[in-house]
XYZ file of C-alpha atoms in Angstrom:
267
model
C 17.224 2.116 7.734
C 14.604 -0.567 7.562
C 12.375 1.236 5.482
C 14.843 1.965 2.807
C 16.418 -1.578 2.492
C 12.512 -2.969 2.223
C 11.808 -0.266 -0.138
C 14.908 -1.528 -2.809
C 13.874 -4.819 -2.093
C 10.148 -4.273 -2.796
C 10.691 -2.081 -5.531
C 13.478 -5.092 -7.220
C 10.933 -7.789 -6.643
C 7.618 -6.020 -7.971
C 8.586 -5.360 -10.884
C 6.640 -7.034 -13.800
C 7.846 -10.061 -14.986
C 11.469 -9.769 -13.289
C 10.631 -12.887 -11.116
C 7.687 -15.154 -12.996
C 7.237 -17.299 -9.972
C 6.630 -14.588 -7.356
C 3.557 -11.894 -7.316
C 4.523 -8.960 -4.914
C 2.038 -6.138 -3.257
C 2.594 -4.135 -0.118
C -0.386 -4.625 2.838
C -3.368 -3.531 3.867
C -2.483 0.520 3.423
C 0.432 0.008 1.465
C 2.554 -0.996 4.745
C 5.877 -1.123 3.637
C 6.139 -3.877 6.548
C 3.655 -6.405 5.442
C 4.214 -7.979 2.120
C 1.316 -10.134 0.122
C 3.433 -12.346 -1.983
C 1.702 -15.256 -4.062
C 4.086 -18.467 -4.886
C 4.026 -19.880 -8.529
C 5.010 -23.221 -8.942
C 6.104 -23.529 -12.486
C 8.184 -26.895 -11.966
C 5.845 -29.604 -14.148
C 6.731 -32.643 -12.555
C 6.264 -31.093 -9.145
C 2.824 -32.041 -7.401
C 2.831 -28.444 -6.558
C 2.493 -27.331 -10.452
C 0.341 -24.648 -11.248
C -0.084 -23.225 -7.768
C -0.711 -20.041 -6.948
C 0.220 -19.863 -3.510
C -0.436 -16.139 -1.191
C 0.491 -15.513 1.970
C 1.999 -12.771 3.474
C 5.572 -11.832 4.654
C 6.111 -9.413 7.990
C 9.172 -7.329 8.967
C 10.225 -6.465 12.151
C 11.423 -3.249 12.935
C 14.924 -4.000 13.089
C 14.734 -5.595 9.587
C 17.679 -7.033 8.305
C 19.060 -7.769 12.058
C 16.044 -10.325 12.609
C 14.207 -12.247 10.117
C 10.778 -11.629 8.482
C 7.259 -14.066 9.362
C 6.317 -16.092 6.601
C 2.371 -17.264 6.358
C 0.302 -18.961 4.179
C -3.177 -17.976 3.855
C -4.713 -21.218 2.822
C -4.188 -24.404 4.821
C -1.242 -26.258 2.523
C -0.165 -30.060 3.053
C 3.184 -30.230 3.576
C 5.645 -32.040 6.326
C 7.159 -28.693 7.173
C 4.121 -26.769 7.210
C 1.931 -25.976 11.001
C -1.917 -26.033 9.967
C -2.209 -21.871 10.498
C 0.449 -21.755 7.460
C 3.761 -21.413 9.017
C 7.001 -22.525 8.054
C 9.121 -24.848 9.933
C 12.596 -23.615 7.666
C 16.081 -22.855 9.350
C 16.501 -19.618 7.206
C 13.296 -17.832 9.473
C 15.017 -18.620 12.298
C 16.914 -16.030 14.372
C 20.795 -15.577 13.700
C 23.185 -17.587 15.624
C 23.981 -21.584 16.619
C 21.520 -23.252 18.243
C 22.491 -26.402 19.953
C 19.243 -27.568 20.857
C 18.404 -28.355 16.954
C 22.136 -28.734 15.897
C 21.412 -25.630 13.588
C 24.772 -23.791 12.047
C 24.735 -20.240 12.162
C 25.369 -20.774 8.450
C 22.030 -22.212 7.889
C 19.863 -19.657 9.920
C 18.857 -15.896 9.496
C 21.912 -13.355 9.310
C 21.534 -9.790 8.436
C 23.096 -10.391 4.643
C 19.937 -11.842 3.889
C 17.481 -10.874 1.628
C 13.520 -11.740 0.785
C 14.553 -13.330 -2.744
C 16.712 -15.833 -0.853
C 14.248 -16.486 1.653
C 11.198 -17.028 -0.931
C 13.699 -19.360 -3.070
C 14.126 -21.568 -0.021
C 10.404 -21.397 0.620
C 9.810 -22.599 -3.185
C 12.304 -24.934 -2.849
C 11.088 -26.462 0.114
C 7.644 -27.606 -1.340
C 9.332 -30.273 -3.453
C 12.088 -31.017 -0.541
C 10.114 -31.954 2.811
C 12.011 -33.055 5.578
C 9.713 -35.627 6.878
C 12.384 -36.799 9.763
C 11.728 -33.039 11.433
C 7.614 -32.345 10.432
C 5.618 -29.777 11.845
C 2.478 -31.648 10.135
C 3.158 -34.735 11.715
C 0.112 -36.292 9.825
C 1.525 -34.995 6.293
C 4.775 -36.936 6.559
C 3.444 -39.746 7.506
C 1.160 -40.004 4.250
C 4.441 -39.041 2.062
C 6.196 -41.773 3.557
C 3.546 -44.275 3.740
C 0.789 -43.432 0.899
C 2.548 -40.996 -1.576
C -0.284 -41.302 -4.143
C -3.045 -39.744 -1.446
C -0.410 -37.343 -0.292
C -0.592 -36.085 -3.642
C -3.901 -36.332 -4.318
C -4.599 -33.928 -1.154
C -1.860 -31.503 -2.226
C -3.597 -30.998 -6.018
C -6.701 -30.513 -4.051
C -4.634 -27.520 -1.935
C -3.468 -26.389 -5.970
C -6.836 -26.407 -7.368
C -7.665 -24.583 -4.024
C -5.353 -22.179 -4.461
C -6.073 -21.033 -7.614
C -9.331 -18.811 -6.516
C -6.539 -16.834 -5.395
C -5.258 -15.715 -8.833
C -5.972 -11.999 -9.715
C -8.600 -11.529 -12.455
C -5.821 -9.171 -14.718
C -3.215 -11.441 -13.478
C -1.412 -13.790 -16.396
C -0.032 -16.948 -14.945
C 3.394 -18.177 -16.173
C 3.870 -21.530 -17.524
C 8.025 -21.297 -18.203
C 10.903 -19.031 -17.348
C 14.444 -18.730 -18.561
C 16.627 -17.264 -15.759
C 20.091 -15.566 -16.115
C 22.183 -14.769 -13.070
C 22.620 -10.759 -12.792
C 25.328 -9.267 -13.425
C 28.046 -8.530 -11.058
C 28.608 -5.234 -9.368
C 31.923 -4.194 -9.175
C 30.671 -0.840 -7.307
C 29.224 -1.853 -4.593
C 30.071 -4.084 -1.540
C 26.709 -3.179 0.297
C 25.732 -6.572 1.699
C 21.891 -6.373 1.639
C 21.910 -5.833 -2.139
C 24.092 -8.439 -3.189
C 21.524 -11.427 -3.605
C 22.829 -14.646 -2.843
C 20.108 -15.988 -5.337
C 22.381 -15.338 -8.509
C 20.811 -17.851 -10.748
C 17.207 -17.474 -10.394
C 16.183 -13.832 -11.888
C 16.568 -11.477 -8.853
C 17.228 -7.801 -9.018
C 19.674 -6.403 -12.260
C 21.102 -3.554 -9.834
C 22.987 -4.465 -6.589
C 23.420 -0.993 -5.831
C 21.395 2.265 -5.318
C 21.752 5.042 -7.610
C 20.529 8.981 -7.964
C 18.954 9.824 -4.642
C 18.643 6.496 -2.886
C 22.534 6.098 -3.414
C 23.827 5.866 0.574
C 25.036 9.461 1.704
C 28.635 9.882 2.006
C 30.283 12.434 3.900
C 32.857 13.571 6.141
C 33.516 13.142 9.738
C 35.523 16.017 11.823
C 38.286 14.764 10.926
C 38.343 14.743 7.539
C 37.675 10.638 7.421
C 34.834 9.745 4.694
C 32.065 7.666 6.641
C 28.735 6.780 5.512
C 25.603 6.486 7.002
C 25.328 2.552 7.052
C 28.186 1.873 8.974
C 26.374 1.071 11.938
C 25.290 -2.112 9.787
C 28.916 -2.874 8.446
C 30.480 -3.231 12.082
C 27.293 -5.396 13.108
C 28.068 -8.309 10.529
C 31.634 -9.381 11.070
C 33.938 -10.425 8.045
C 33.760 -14.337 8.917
C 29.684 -14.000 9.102
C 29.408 -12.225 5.597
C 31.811 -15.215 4.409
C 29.232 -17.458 5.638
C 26.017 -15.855 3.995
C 23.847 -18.193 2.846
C 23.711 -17.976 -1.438
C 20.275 -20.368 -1.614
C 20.208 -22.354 -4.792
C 17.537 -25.110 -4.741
C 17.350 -28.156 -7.566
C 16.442 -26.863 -10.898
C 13.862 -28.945 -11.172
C 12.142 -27.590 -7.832
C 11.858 -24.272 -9.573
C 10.924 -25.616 -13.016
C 13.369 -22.949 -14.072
C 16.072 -22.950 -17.152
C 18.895 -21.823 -15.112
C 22.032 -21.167 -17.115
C 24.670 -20.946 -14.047
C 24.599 -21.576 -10.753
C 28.168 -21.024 -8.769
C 27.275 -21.612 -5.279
C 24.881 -23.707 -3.753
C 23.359 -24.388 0.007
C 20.125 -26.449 0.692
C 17.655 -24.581 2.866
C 16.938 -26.819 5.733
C 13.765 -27.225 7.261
C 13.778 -28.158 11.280
């Protein structure tokens, strides 16, 4: 099951110019189950403008019941950002409450999930630190104390970063973004994005051959193959997804709608 929902996803994602601020190849040998994504920050008043930031995105097995690993490959300064490239962002973080760090279930992985909702946080995030929670101690400080050399280090890390760019690679400078629209067809949770406003995938369905098999049970009852993943996520949790939509001006994006919101939240 894994490696068709990644497939959809992968195959939504990658194509050209669908999402301007996201570059998407599979692994080392095409592993279906390790992503190298690069970041584009488009946003012009963000310090972050006109990066061009990779780093690479693992699945676990049991993909969507447990979140992907998200890691930079170049050292980034950011509050919520370890030194080996890690996120500190309640959306990686495994489903369920958690007391300890007065997370909502709300805020943190559940299986309706998708990689466009996680990168949007991620994007988001760059412009949004959390300086109260850091994981680079030494980065909030500077934000809080000496924002002018906090930026100057981060357009070091964007100058940095742009080695990175492919040679046949054309980086965007502006996007207009129109939510997708709905699908009356299909109710299938891991294809309908939460990120409605920011150029996701046109089809929240399968069709043809990846369509999910239908058939009949011995007793005449019409089951499909997936409902092993519809019992898993109750009706209150899928009322609870998490539909990410950042500040417009984080994305540097012309957005023309945006219905429901929820600010990622890093811990």
């Amino acid at each position: 099951m894994a490696e068709r929902i990644l497939m959809n996803e992968f195959k939504q994602l990658s194509k050209p110019g669908e999402i301007p601020w996201l570059n998407v190849q599979l692994g080392k040998g095409d592993n279906l189950f390790l992503w190298d994504v690069a970041i584009i920050v488009l946003n012009p008043t963000s310090v972050y403008n006109g990066g061009y930031f990779k780093a690479e995105l693992k699945f676990p097995s049991n993909y969507p019941y447990s979140p992907p690993e998200f890691r930079f490959l170049r050292p980034l300064w950011h509050p919520n950002i370890y030194p080996d490239g890690k996120l500190c962002i309640s959306i990686l973080h495994p489903p369920g409450e958690d007391e300890m760090s007065g997370e909502l279930a709300s805020e943190r992985w559940s299986p309706a999930q998708r990689v466009e909702s996680v990168l949007i946080s991620i994007l988001s995030l760059l412009d949004d630190a959390e300086v109260s929670s850091a994981a680079n101690v030494d980065a909030g400080v500077m934000l809080r104390k000496d924002p002018e050399e906090y930026k100057k280090r981060v357009r070091e890390n964007v100058e940095t970063s742009k080695k990175d760019i492919p040679e046949d690679f054309v980086m965007p400078t502006s996007a207009e973004i129109k939510p997708p629209p709905k699908d009356e067809t299909s109710d299938d949770f891991w294809y309908d994005s939460g990120a409605e406003s920011f150029g996701g995938s046109d089809d929240a369905s399968l069709e043809g051959s990846d369509a999910e098999m239908i058939y009949d049970d011995e007793d005449g009852n019409v089951d499909t193959e997936d409902d092993d993943v519809d019992d898993a996520v109750s009706a209150d949790e899928d009322a609870k997804r998490i539909s990410v939509t950042p500040n417009r001006k984080v994305l540097g994006l012309n957005v023309e709608d945006s219905s429901r919101t929820a600010t990622p939240r890093p811990t």
